[in-house]
Coordinates of C-alpha atoms and ligand atoms in Angstrom, one line a residue:
M1 CA 114.2 -93.3 -242.1
S2 CA 110.5 -93.1 -242.9
I3 CA 108.5 -89.9 -242.0
Q4 CA 104.8 -89.8 -241.2
V5 CA 102.6 -86.8 -242.2
F6 CA 99.1 -86.4 -240.8
G7 CA 96.2 -84.9 -242.7
L8 CA 92.5 -85.5 -243.3
P9 CA 91.3 -88.8 -244.8
V10 CA 89.1 -87.9 -247.8
S11 CA 89.1 -90.9 -250.0
R12 CA 89.4 -94.4 -248.8
G13 CA 92.0 -97.1 -249.5
V14 CA 95.7 -97.4 -249.7
A15 CA 97.9 -96.1 -252.5
I16 CA 101.6 -96.9 -252.8
G17 CA 103.8 -95.2 -255.3
R18 CA 106.5 -92.8 -256.2
A19 CA 105.8 -89.1 -255.6
V20 CA 105.3 -86.7 -258.4
L21 CA 105.5 -83.2 -256.9
V22 CA 103.5 -80.5 -258.7
A23 CA 103.5 -76.9 -257.8
S24 CA 100.0 -75.4 -257.9
S25 CA 101.2 -72.8 -260.4
R26 CA 102.4 -75.6 -262.7
V27 CA 99.4 -77.9 -262.6
D28 CA 98.4 -76.8 -266.1
V29 CA 101.8 -77.8 -267.5
A30 CA 101.3 -80.8 -269.9
H31 CA 101.8 -84.0 -268.0
Y32 CA 101.9 -87.2 -270.0
F33 CA 104.0 -90.3 -270.5
I34 CA 106.0 -91.0 -273.5
T35 CA 106.8 -94.5 -274.7
P36 CA 110.4 -95.7 -274.7
P37 CA 110.8 -95.3 -278.5
Q38 CA 109.7 -91.7 -278.1
I39 CA 112.5 -90.8 -275.8
P40 CA 115.0 -89.6 -278.4
A41 CA 112.4 -87.3 -280.0
E42 CA 111.4 -85.9 -276.5
L43 CA 115.1 -85.2 -275.7
L44 CA 115.3 -83.4 -279.1
R45 CA 112.3 -81.3 -278.2
L46 CA 114.0 -80.2 -275.0
R47 CA 117.3 -79.5 -276.7
R48 CA 115.6 -77.4 -279.4
A49 CA 113.6 -75.5 -276.8
R50 CA 116.9 -74.8 -274.9
D51 CA 118.7 -73.7 -278.1
R52 CA 115.8 -71.4 -279.0
V53 CA 115.8 -69.8 -275.5
C54 CA 119.6 -69.4 -275.6
L55 CA 119.3 -67.7 -279.0
D56 CA 116.6 -65.3 -277.8
I57 CA 118.8 -64.3 -274.9
E58 CA 121.9 -63.9 -277.0
R59 CA 119.9 -61.6 -279.3
L60 CA 118.6 -59.7 -276.4
K61 CA 122.2 -59.2 -275.2
D62 CA 123.3 -58.1 -278.7
G63 CA 120.6 -55.5 -278.8
V64 CA 121.6 -54.0 -275.4
T65 CA 122.5 -50.3 -275.7
S66 CA 124.8 -48.4 -273.4
D67 CA 122.0 -47.0 -271.3
V68 CA 120.9 -50.5 -270.1
P69 CA 122.2 -51.2 -266.6
A70 CA 125.1 -53.6 -266.4
E71 CA 123.1 -55.7 -263.8
L72 CA 120.6 -56.6 -266.5
V73 CA 123.3 -57.8 -268.9
A74 CA 124.8 -59.8 -266.0
L75 CA 121.4 -61.4 -265.4
L76 CA 121.1 -62.5 -269.0
D77 CA 124.5 -64.1 -268.6
V78 CA 123.3 -65.9 -265.4
H79 CA 120.3 -67.2 -267.4
L80 CA 122.5 -68.4 -270.2
M81 CA 124.7 -70.2 -267.7
L82 CA 121.8 -71.9 -266.1
L83 CA 120.4 -73.0 -269.4
R84 CA 123.7 -74.7 -270.1
D85 CA 124.2 -76.1 -266.6
D86 CA 123.9 -79.8 -266.1
L87 CA 121.8 -79.4 -263.0
L88 CA 118.9 -78.2 -265.2
A89 CA 119.7 -79.8 -268.6
E90 CA 121.2 -83.2 -267.6
A91 CA 118.8 -83.7 -264.7
T92 CA 115.8 -82.9 -266.8
R93 CA 117.0 -85.6 -269.3
H94 CA 116.9 -88.0 -266.4
W95 CA 113.2 -87.6 -265.9
I96 CA 112.6 -88.2 -269.6
V97 CA 114.9 -91.2 -269.9
E98 CA 114.2 -92.9 -266.6
R99 CA 110.6 -92.0 -265.8
H100 CA 109.3 -91.4 -269.4
Y101 CA 107.9 -88.0 -268.5
N102 CA 107.2 -85.6 -271.4
A103 CA 109.7 -82.7 -271.6
E104 CA 107.4 -80.1 -269.8
W105 CA 106.7 -82.5 -267.0
A106 CA 110.4 -83.4 -266.7
L107 CA 111.3 -79.8 -266.5
S108 CA 108.8 -78.9 -263.8
A109 CA 109.8 -82.0 -261.9
Q110 CA 113.5 -80.9 -261.9
L111 CA 112.4 -77.4 -261.0
E112 CA 110.8 -78.7 -257.9
V113 CA 114.0 -80.5 -257.0
L114 CA 116.1 -77.3 -257.5
A115 CA 113.6 -75.0 -255.8
R116 CA 113.9 -77.1 -252.7
Q117 CA 117.7 -77.1 -252.8
F118 CA 117.6 -73.3 -253.1
D119 CA 115.2 -73.0 -250.2
E120 CA 117.5 -74.8 -248.0
M121 CA 120.5 -72.6 -248.8
E122 CA 121.9 -70.5 -245.9
D123 CA 123.3 -67.8 -248.1
D124 CA 120.7 -65.1 -248.9
Y125 CA 122.2 -64.2 -252.2
L126 CA 122.3 -67.9 -253.4
R127 CA 118.8 -68.5 -252.1
E128 CA 117.5 -65.7 -254.2
R129 CA 118.9 -67.3 -257.3
K130 CA 115.9 -69.6 -257.2
A131 CA 113.9 -66.9 -259.0
D132 CA 116.4 -67.0 -261.9
V133 CA 116.1 -70.7 -262.2
E134 CA 112.3 -70.3 -262.3
Q135 CA 112.5 -67.7 -264.9
V136 CA 114.7 -69.8 -267.1
A137 CA 112.3 -72.8 -266.7
E138 CA 109.4 -70.6 -267.5
R139 CA 111.1 -69.5 -270.7
L140 CA 111.8 -73.2 -271.6
L141 CA 108.2 -74.1 -270.9
G142 CA 107.1 -71.2 -273.1
A143 CA 109.4 -72.4 -275.9
L144 CA 108.0 -76.0 -275.6
A145 CA 104.4 -74.7 -275.6
N146 CA 105.0 -72.6 -278.7
E147 CA 106.1 -75.5 -280.8
A148 CA 103.9 -76.5 -283.7
G149 CA 101.6 -79.3 -282.9
R150 CA 102.2 -78.9 -279.2
S151 CA 101.1 -81.4 -276.7
P152 CA 98.0 -81.1 -274.5
T153 CA 98.2 -79.2 -271.3
G154 CA 96.9 -80.0 -267.9
L155 CA 96.9 -83.0 -265.5
N156 CA 95.4 -85.4 -268.1
V157 CA 98.1 -88.0 -267.5
E158 CA 96.9 -90.8 -269.6
A159 CA 97.3 -94.5 -268.7
R160 CA 100.6 -95.8 -270.0
D161 CA 100.6 -98.2 -272.9
F162 CA 103.9 -99.8 -271.7
A163 CA 104.5 -101.9 -268.6
G164 CA 107.1 -102.1 -265.9
E165 CA 106.8 -98.7 -264.4
D166 CA 106.3 -97.8 -260.8
P167 CA 102.9 -96.5 -259.7
L168 CA 102.7 -92.8 -259.1
V169 CA 101.0 -90.6 -256.5
L170 CA 100.6 -86.9 -256.8
V171 CA 101.7 -84.5 -254.1
A172 CA 100.8 -80.8 -254.3
N173 CA 100.3 -77.8 -252.1
D174 CA 96.8 -77.5 -253.6
I175 CA 94.8 -78.6 -256.6
S176 CA 91.7 -76.9 -257.9
P177 CA 88.5 -79.0 -258.3
A178 CA 88.7 -78.5 -262.1
D179 CA 92.3 -79.8 -262.2
M180 CA 91.3 -82.6 -260.0
L181 CA 88.7 -83.6 -262.5
Q182 CA 91.4 -84.2 -265.0
F183 CA 92.7 -87.1 -262.9
K184 CA 89.9 -89.2 -264.3
G185 CA 91.6 -92.0 -266.3
S186 CA 95.0 -90.7 -265.3
V187 CA 97.9 -92.8 -264.0
F188 CA 98.0 -91.3 -260.5
T189 CA 96.9 -93.9 -258.0
G190 CA 96.6 -91.5 -255.1
F191 CA 97.1 -87.9 -254.1
V192 CA 98.1 -85.7 -251.2
T193 CA 97.6 -81.9 -250.7
D194 CA 98.9 -79.5 -248.0
V195 CA 95.6 -77.6 -247.8
G196 CA 91.9 -78.3 -248.1
G197 CA 89.0 -79.7 -245.9
K198 CA 87.3 -83.0 -246.0
N199 CA 84.3 -81.7 -248.0
S200 CA 86.1 -79.2 -250.1
H201 CA 85.2 -79.7 -253.8
T202 CA 88.7 -80.9 -254.5
A203 CA 88.2 -83.6 -251.9
I204 CA 84.8 -84.5 -253.3
V205 CA 86.1 -84.9 -256.8
A206 CA 88.9 -87.1 -255.4
R207 CA 86.3 -89.3 -253.8
S208 CA 84.4 -89.5 -257.0
L209 CA 87.6 -90.8 -258.7
D210 CA 87.8 -93.5 -256.0
I211 CA 91.5 -93.1 -255.4
P212 CA 93.0 -92.9 -251.9
A213 CA 93.6 -89.3 -250.9
V214 CA 94.7 -87.2 -248.0
V215 CA 94.2 -83.4 -247.8
G216 CA 95.2 -80.8 -245.3
A217 CA 98.6 -82.6 -244.8
R218 CA 100.2 -79.2 -244.2
D219 CA 103.8 -79.9 -244.8
A220 CA 103.5 -82.8 -247.2
S221 CA 104.7 -81.0 -250.3
R222 CA 107.8 -79.7 -248.4
L223 CA 108.7 -83.0 -246.8
V224 CA 108.1 -85.3 -249.7
R225 CA 110.8 -85.2 -252.5
Q226 CA 110.3 -85.8 -256.1
D227 CA 110.4 -89.6 -256.7
D228 CA 110.2 -90.6 -253.0
W229 CA 108.3 -93.8 -252.3
V230 CA 105.1 -92.8 -250.5
I231 CA 102.2 -94.7 -248.8
I232 CA 98.9 -92.9 -248.7
D233 CA 96.5 -94.2 -246.1
G234 CA 93.2 -92.7 -247.2
D235 CA 91.4 -94.4 -244.3
A236 CA 93.5 -92.9 -241.5
G237 CA 94.7 -89.7 -243.2
V238 CA 98.3 -90.6 -242.9
V239 CA 101.1 -90.2 -245.5
I240 CA 104.2 -92.3 -245.0
V241 CA 107.3 -91.1 -246.8
D242 CA 110.1 -93.5 -247.6
P243 CA 108.5 -96.5 -245.7
S244 CA 110.4 -99.4 -244.3
P245 CA 110.1 -102.8 -246.0
I246 CA 107.9 -104.1 -243.2
L247 CA 105.5 -101.2 -243.4
L248 CA 105.4 -101.5 -247.2
E249 CA 104.5 -105.2 -246.8
E250 CA 101.8 -104.5 -244.3
Y251 CA 100.2 -101.8 -246.5
R252 CA 100.4 -104.0 -249.6
F253 CA 98.5 -106.6 -247.7
R254 CA 95.8 -104.0 -246.8
Q255 CA 95.7 -102.8 -250.4
R256 CA 94.9 -106.4 -251.5
Q257 CA 92.3 -106.8 -248.8
G258 CA 90.7 -103.5 -250.0
H259 CA 90.5 -104.7 -253.6
L260 CA 88.9 -108.0 -252.5
E261 CA 86.3 -106.1 -250.5
R262 CA 85.4 -103.9 -253.5
E263 CA 85.0 -107.0 -255.7
R264 CA 82.7 -108.5 -253.1
L265 CA 80.6 -105.3 -252.9
A266 CA 80.4 -105.0 -256.6
R267 CA 78.3 -108.2 -256.7
L268 CA 75.5 -106.3 -255.1
R269 CA 75.1 -104.2 -258.2
N270 CA 71.8 -105.6 -259.4
R271 CA 70.3 -106.2 -256.1
P272 CA 67.5 -103.7 -255.1
A273 CA 68.3 -101.7 -252.0
V274 CA 65.6 -102.8 -249.5
T275 CA 65.9 -102.7 -245.7
L276 CA 65.3 -105.8 -243.7
D277 CA 61.8 -104.6 -242.9
G278 CA 61.0 -104.2 -246.5
Q279 CA 61.5 -100.4 -247.1
R280 CA 62.7 -99.8 -250.7
I281 CA 65.5 -97.2 -250.9
E282 CA 66.4 -95.2 -254.0
L283 CA 70.2 -94.9 -254.7
L284 CA 71.2 -92.2 -257.1
A285 CA 74.6 -91.0 -258.4
N286 CA 76.4 -87.7 -258.1
I287 CA 78.2 -86.8 -261.3
E288 CA 80.5 -84.0 -262.6
L289 CA 80.4 -84.8 -266.3
P290 CA 78.1 -86.7 -268.6
S291 CA 80.9 -89.3 -269.1
D292 CA 80.4 -90.3 -265.4
C293 CA 77.1 -91.9 -266.2
A294 CA 78.9 -95.0 -267.2
A295 CA 80.3 -95.4 -263.7
A296 CA 76.9 -94.6 -262.2
L297 CA 75.2 -97.4 -264.2
M298 CA 78.1 -99.8 -263.4
A299 CA 77.5 -99.1 -259.7
G300 CA 73.8 -99.9 -260.1
A301 CA 72.5 -96.3 -259.6
E302 CA 68.8 -95.8 -260.4
G303 CA 69.4 -92.3 -261.8
V304 CA 71.5 -89.2 -261.3
G305 CA 70.6 -87.3 -258.2
L306 CA 73.1 -84.5 -258.7
F307 CA 74.8 -83.4 -261.9
R308 CA 77.2 -80.7 -260.8
S309 CA 76.8 -78.7 -264.1
E310 CA 79.4 -76.1 -263.1
F311 CA 82.2 -78.4 -264.2
L312 CA 81.1 -77.6 -267.7
F313 CA 81.8 -73.9 -267.0
M314 CA 85.3 -74.1 -265.6
N315 CA 88.7 -73.5 -267.1
R316 CA 87.4 -71.8 -270.3
E317 CA 89.1 -68.4 -269.8
G318 CA 85.8 -66.6 -269.4
A319 CA 84.1 -68.1 -272.5
L320 CA 81.0 -69.8 -271.0
P321 CA 79.4 -72.7 -272.7
D322 CA 76.5 -71.6 -275.0
E323 CA 73.1 -73.1 -275.1
E324 CA 74.0 -75.7 -277.8
E325 CA 77.1 -76.9 -276.0
Q326 CA 75.2 -77.2 -272.7
F327 CA 72.3 -78.9 -274.4
Q328 CA 74.7 -81.5 -275.9
A329 CA 76.2 -82.2 -272.5
Y330 CA 72.8 -82.6 -270.8
R331 CA 71.5 -84.6 -273.8
A332 CA 74.5 -87.0 -273.4
A333 CA 73.7 -87.6 -269.8
V334 CA 70.0 -88.1 -270.4
L335 CA 70.7 -90.6 -273.3
A336 CA 73.4 -92.4 -271.3
M337 CA 71.0 -92.9 -268.4
D338 CA 68.5 -94.4 -270.8
G339 CA 65.2 -93.6 -269.2
L340 CA 66.5 -93.2 -265.6
P341 CA 66.0 -89.7 -264.1
V342 CA 68.8 -87.1 -264.4
T343 CA 68.8 -84.3 -261.9
I344 CA 70.7 -81.4 -263.3
R345 CA 71.8 -78.7 -260.8
T346 CA 72.1 -75.2 -262.2
V347 CA 75.6 -73.8 -261.9
D348 CA 77.2 -73.6 -258.5
I349 CA 80.1 -71.3 -259.4
G350 CA 81.9 -69.4 -256.7
A351 CA 83.5 -70.2 -253.3
D352 CA 86.1 -72.9 -253.8
K353 CA 84.8 -73.5 -257.4
P354 CA 85.9 -70.4 -259.3
L355 CA 85.4 -70.1 -263.0
E356 CA 89.1 -69.7 -263.7
R357 CA 91.8 -72.2 -262.9
M358 CA 92.8 -71.2 -259.3
S359 CA 93.9 -73.0 -256.3
L360 CA 92.5 -72.3 -252.9
G361 CA 95.5 -70.3 -251.8
E362 CA 95.4 -68.1 -255.0
L363 CA 91.6 -67.7 -254.6
R364 CA 91.9 -66.4 -251.0
H365 CA 94.7 -64.2 -252.0
E366 CA 92.9 -62.8 -255.1
H367 CA 89.4 -62.4 -253.6
G368 CA 90.3 -61.5 -250.1
L369 CA 86.7 -61.4 -248.8
N370 CA 85.0 -64.6 -248.0
P371 CA 83.8 -66.0 -251.3
T372 CA 81.8 -68.7 -249.5
L373 CA 79.4 -66.0 -248.4
G374 CA 79.6 -64.1 -251.6
L375 CA 78.2 -64.3 -255.2
R376 CA 77.9 -68.0 -255.4
A377 CA 75.4 -70.6 -256.9
I378 CA 71.9 -69.2 -257.5
R379 CA 73.1 -65.7 -256.5
W380 CA 75.5 -65.8 -259.4
S381 CA 72.8 -67.1 -261.8
L382 CA 70.3 -64.5 -260.8
A383 CA 72.9 -61.8 -261.1
D384 CA 73.3 -62.7 -264.8
P385 CA 69.8 -63.4 -266.1
A386 CA 70.9 -64.0 -269.7
M387 CA 73.4 -66.6 -268.7
F388 CA 70.8 -68.3 -266.4
E389 CA 68.2 -68.4 -269.1
I390 CA 70.6 -70.0 -271.5
Q391 CA 71.2 -72.8 -269.0
L392 CA 67.6 -73.2 -268.2
K393 CA 66.7 -73.5 -271.9
A394 CA 69.4 -76.1 -272.5
I395 CA 68.1 -78.1 -269.6
L396 CA 64.4 -77.8 -270.7
R397 CA 65.4 -79.0 -274.2
A398 CA 67.3 -82.0 -272.8
A399 CA 64.1 -82.8 -270.9
A400 CA 62.4 -83.7 -274.2
L401 CA 64.7 -86.7 -274.5
G402 CA 64.1 -88.4 -271.1
P403 CA 63.2 -87.7 -267.5
V404 CA 65.0 -84.6 -266.3
K405 CA 64.8 -82.8 -262.9
L406 CA 66.1 -79.4 -262.3
L407 CA 67.8 -78.6 -259.0
V408 CA 68.6 -75.1 -257.8
P409 CA 71.5 -74.6 -255.4
M410 CA 71.8 -72.4 -252.3
L411 CA 68.4 -70.7 -252.3
T412 CA 67.9 -68.7 -249.1
S413 CA 64.9 -66.5 -249.4
A414 CA 61.4 -66.4 -250.8
K415 CA 62.5 -63.5 -253.0
E416 CA 65.2 -65.7 -254.6
V417 CA 62.7 -68.6 -254.9
R418 CA 60.2 -66.3 -256.8
A419 CA 63.0 -64.9 -259.0
T420 CA 64.1 -68.5 -259.9
V421 CA 60.6 -69.6 -260.7
A422 CA 60.1 -66.5 -262.9
A423 CA 63.4 -67.1 -264.8
L424 CA 62.2 -70.7 -265.5
D425 CA 58.9 -69.4 -266.8
R426 CA 60.6 -66.9 -269.1
A427 CA 62.9 -69.7 -270.4
K428 CA 59.9 -71.9 -271.1
G429 CA 58.1 -69.0 -272.8
Q430 CA 61.1 -68.2 -275.0
L431 CA 61.3 -71.8 -276.2
A432 CA 57.6 -72.0 -276.8
C433 CA 57.7 -68.8 -278.8
A434 CA 60.5 -70.0 -280.9
G435 CA 58.8 -73.4 -281.4
I436 CA 61.7 -75.3 -279.9
V437 CA 60.9 -78.7 -278.5
H438 CA 61.3 -79.0 -274.8
G439 CA 60.1 -81.3 -272.1
P440 CA 58.5 -81.1 -268.6
V441 CA 60.8 -80.9 -265.6
E442 CA 60.2 -81.4 -261.9
V443 CA 61.9 -78.6 -260.1
G444 CA 63.7 -78.9 -256.8
A445 CA 65.6 -76.8 -254.4
M446 CA 68.7 -77.6 -252.5
I447 CA 68.5 -77.1 -248.8
E448 CA 72.0 -76.0 -247.9
V449 CA 71.6 -72.8 -245.9
P450 CA 69.9 -73.0 -242.4
A451 CA 67.6 -70.1 -243.5
A452 CA 66.1 -72.4 -246.2
A453 CA 65.5 -75.2 -243.7
L454 CA 63.8 -72.8 -241.4
I455 CA 61.4 -71.5 -244.0
L456 CA 60.7 -74.8 -245.6
P457 CA 57.0 -74.1 -246.2
V458 CA 58.0 -71.5 -248.8
F459 CA 60.0 -74.1 -250.6
M460 CA 57.2 -76.7 -250.3
R461 CA 54.8 -74.2 -252.0
H462 CA 57.0 -73.6 -255.1
F463 CA 59.0 -76.8 -255.6
D464 CA 58.3 -80.4 -256.4
F465 CA 61.1 -81.8 -254.3
V466 CA 64.1 -80.8 -252.1
S467 CA 67.6 -82.2 -251.9
L468 CA 69.7 -81.7 -248.8
G469 CA 73.1 -80.4 -249.6
T470 CA 74.6 -81.4 -246.3
N471 CA 78.1 -80.3 -247.2
D472 CA 77.0 -76.7 -247.3
L473 CA 74.4 -77.1 -244.7
I474 CA 77.1 -78.1 -242.2
Q475 CA 79.4 -75.2 -243.4
Y476 CA 76.7 -72.6 -243.0
T477 CA 75.1 -73.9 -239.8
L478 CA 78.4 -74.1 -238.0
A479 CA 80.2 -71.1 -239.7
I480 CA 83.1 -73.4 -240.7
D481 CA 84.6 -72.9 -244.2
R482 CA 84.5 -76.5 -245.5
A483 CA 87.7 -75.9 -247.5
D484 CA 89.8 -74.6 -244.7
E485 CA 92.0 -77.2 -243.0
S486 CA 92.7 -75.0 -240.0
V487 CA 89.1 -75.4 -238.9
A488 CA 88.5 -78.8 -240.3
H489 CA 88.3 -80.3 -236.8
L490 CA 85.2 -78.1 -236.1
Y491 CA 83.4 -79.2 -239.3
D492 CA 81.1 -81.7 -237.5
P493 CA 78.3 -83.5 -239.4
W494 CA 77.2 -84.9 -236.0
H495 CA 76.5 -81.5 -234.5
P496 CA 73.0 -81.7 -233.0
A497 CA 72.1 -78.4 -234.8
V498 CA 72.9 -80.0 -238.1
L499 CA 71.0 -83.2 -237.3
K500 CA 68.0 -81.2 -236.2
L501 CA 67.9 -79.3 -239.5
I502 CA 68.2 -82.5 -241.5
A503 CA 65.6 -84.4 -239.6
S504 CA 63.1 -81.5 -239.7
T505 CA 63.6 -81.0 -243.4
I506 CA 63.0 -84.7 -244.1
E507 CA 60.0 -84.8 -241.9
A508 CA 58.4 -81.6 -243.3
A509 CA 59.0 -82.6 -246.9
R510 CA 57.4 -86.0 -246.3
A511 CA 54.5 -84.5 -244.5
A512 CA 53.9 -82.2 -247.5
G513 CA 54.1 -85.2 -249.9
K514 CA 57.2 -83.9 -251.6
G515 CA 60.3 -85.9 -252.6
V516 CA 63.3 -85.4 -250.4
S517 CA 66.8 -86.8 -250.8
V518 CA 70.3 -86.1 -249.5
C519 CA 73.0 -85.4 -252.1
G520 CA 75.8 -84.2 -249.8
E521 CA 78.7 -86.4 -248.7
M522 CA 76.7 -87.7 -245.7
A523 CA 74.6 -89.8 -248.1
G524 CA 77.7 -91.7 -249.2
D525 CA 79.2 -92.1 -245.7
P526 CA 78.2 -95.4 -244.2
E527 CA 78.5 -93.9 -240.7
F528 CA 75.3 -92.0 -241.4
T529 CA 73.2 -94.5 -243.3
E530 CA 71.2 -95.9 -240.5
L531 CA 70.6 -92.5 -238.9
L532 CA 69.3 -91.0 -242.2
L533 CA 67.1 -94.1 -242.6
A534 CA 65.7 -93.6 -239.1
M535 CA 64.9 -90.0 -240.0
G536 CA 62.8 -91.3 -242.8
L537 CA 65.1 -90.7 -245.8
T538 CA 64.4 -93.0 -248.7
S539 CA 66.5 -91.4 -251.4
F540 CA 70.3 -91.1 -251.2
S541 CA 72.6 -89.6 -253.9
M542 CA 76.3 -90.1 -253.8
H543 CA 79.4 -90.8 -256.0
P544 CA 79.1 -94.1 -257.8
A545 CA 82.1 -95.5 -256.0
Q546 CA 80.3 -95.1 -252.6
L547 CA 77.1 -96.8 -253.7
P548 CA 77.9 -100.5 -253.1
A549 CA 79.0 -99.9 -249.5
I550 CA 75.8 -97.9 -248.8
K551 CA 73.7 -100.5 -250.4
Q552 CA 75.2 -103.2 -248.2
R553 CA 74.5 -101.1 -245.1
I554 CA 70.8 -100.6 -246.2
L555 CA 70.4 -104.4 -246.8
R556 CA 71.4 -105.0 -243.2
A557 CA 69.3 -102.2 -241.7
D558 CA 66.1 -102.6 -239.8
M559 CA 64.4 -99.3 -240.1
L560 CA 61.7 -99.8 -237.4
R561 CA 64.3 -100.8 -234.8
L562 CA 66.4 -97.7 -235.7
Q563 CA 63.5 -95.4 -235.5
G564 CA 62.9 -96.5 -232.0
G565 CA 66.2 -94.9 -231.0
L566 CA 65.9 -91.7 -232.9
A567 CA 64.4 -89.6 -230.0
D568 CA 67.4 -90.5 -227.8
I569 CA 69.9 -89.6 -230.6
M570 CA 68.2 -86.3 -231.3
A571 CA 68.0 -85.4 -227.6
S572 CA 71.7 -86.2 -226.9
E573 CA 74.7 -83.8 -226.7
E574 CA 76.7 -86.7 -228.2
P575 CA 74.6 -88.0 -231.0
E576 CA 77.5 -89.9 -232.6
A577 CA 78.1 -92.0 -229.4
V578 CA 74.4 -92.7 -228.9
T579 CA 73.9 -93.7 -232.6
K580 CA 76.9 -96.1 -232.4
A581 CA 75.6 -97.6 -229.1
I582 CA 72.1 -98.3 -230.6
L583 CA 73.7 -99.8 -233.7
A584 CA 76.0 -102.0 -231.7
R585 CA 73.0 -103.3 -229.8
S586 CA 70.9 -103.9 -232.9
R587 CA 73.5 -105.0 -235.4
L588 CA 73.0 -108.3 -237.1
P589 CA 75.8 -110.9 -237.1
L590 CA 77.9 -110.3 -240.2
G591 CA 76.9 -112.5 -243.1
L592 CA 73.3 -112.7 -242.2
A593 CA 72.3 -110.3 -244.9
A594 CA 74.1 -109.2 -248.0
Ligands
PEP1 C1 76.3 -79.9 -250.8 O1 76.5 -78.8 -250.4 O2 76.0 -80.8 -249.9 C2 76.2 -80.3 -252.2 C3 75.9 -81.5 -252.6 O3 76.7 -79.4 -253.1 P1 78.2 -79.1 -253.3 O4 79.0 -80.1 -252.5 O5 78.5 -79.1 -254.8 O6 78.4 -77.7 -252.8
MG2 MG1 76.5 -77.2 -252.0

């Protein structure tokens, strides 16, 4: 019988596939497909790893002296027995032969199956044997990793070069934003996590990949079993496990409809975004890596409005990218955009984007205090002036190759503003002294803390433009951790306080003759397009995948008419309902535009 699990819809569309369960702790295990001719060699790798581990344990046992407790020797015997047990060995072979998983992936898949069986055992003693199985699997994974010419690690599951396999969806308790990034170009067609909020960075990266996703589905990784058929409804936030044939057929139909709609929207690519009353709107792309520029251009973006440079800093075991490496990455983006502006945001490390590979659960456990209010973004940069200057110099050097804008995250006070400006001056001075070529940059501040929105004149004095980071602005205005699913229902972009801060920032920036854009998720959410236009916004930055739908919305929008309703929306306790009512009254019949 099928089961439904409810979570938060974070990335639109329908995915249907077999579940691959990955424990957060094993996300960095190598996951890749082997081709059918490679199966015997992969089985051999597994057998050799097992033989090596058995040999190590036998040696350990031989070296045991009389003062070693008998329990320890018995434990080694248990491990040897498990290594030779078919439940581990034979079943792991199944994942290699039938599913074409590499040995490490096959092993962790089987471990998930066994862990669940142990969890369900009534007998305490037997249930605790789960730890032994995990230890044995760890030893095997270690042996596989230590082979010469070992395979890559991580979730970089590459597209298969052989046909006839079922599509796969990933189910995990949690995935870090950096691991999520490795989905790019992978075979997973959707994903589900137990934890996370709609605007957590993991969810944002999922949206940028444009694959259906549901987060905060609490029990999903417990209810779904390895290899189950699963439907992910990324529009409704529902996960259907083991669906009936009728449900499958219905969702397959919806999937086809979704593909057709995307093809239709893609035709808008070369059309300028102009409202019905002639207002030209700039549509920019949010990217995580320079390689994302290709998707940005494909979607018709007119530049990069937010390059989240912190993704260059993650998963490097503390070794931060030096000036040259950063310069090469920024250079790649500038050259790829070929004369279109690239807005590089200085690192936004911290909160749910730690430097090291960590899931949310681990992060909360490790850091205890609230990292969202801690040393994050510009605070982190200003706390390490040498690191900050390296980044600033790399950005300034890239600016010699094309139009670059520099964007600073999470500024809150005039003191921080002055410290940032001073760091930039020092970086320019150092480059000039060393005779290193660098270019001019427009400098902008992200408005993502209410304090910044409330002292906007300070920002207007020091910066060329501002960019509204609505994801954080909502989080900090409403005191709702954007990554915490237990308060996700309170994370409300329609809250009148949030709308007031956005509207007043747009108005003040325009009055001061400064550029203003929105680069938070609101910019890519069609529900807000008309409202932001009515507030006077003419520059939107979003993930490339969101761009066509927003362009369509703009092509159908009549700004003057919408502006007429703005006062009512802003005065209302229910701005969402009022906005929808105004739009329903003024909406053009479908097909009239775009
Ligand atoms: C934001 O806060 O809206 C934003 C764009 O920055 P990030 O999502 O990376 O925190
Ligand atoms: Mg932010």
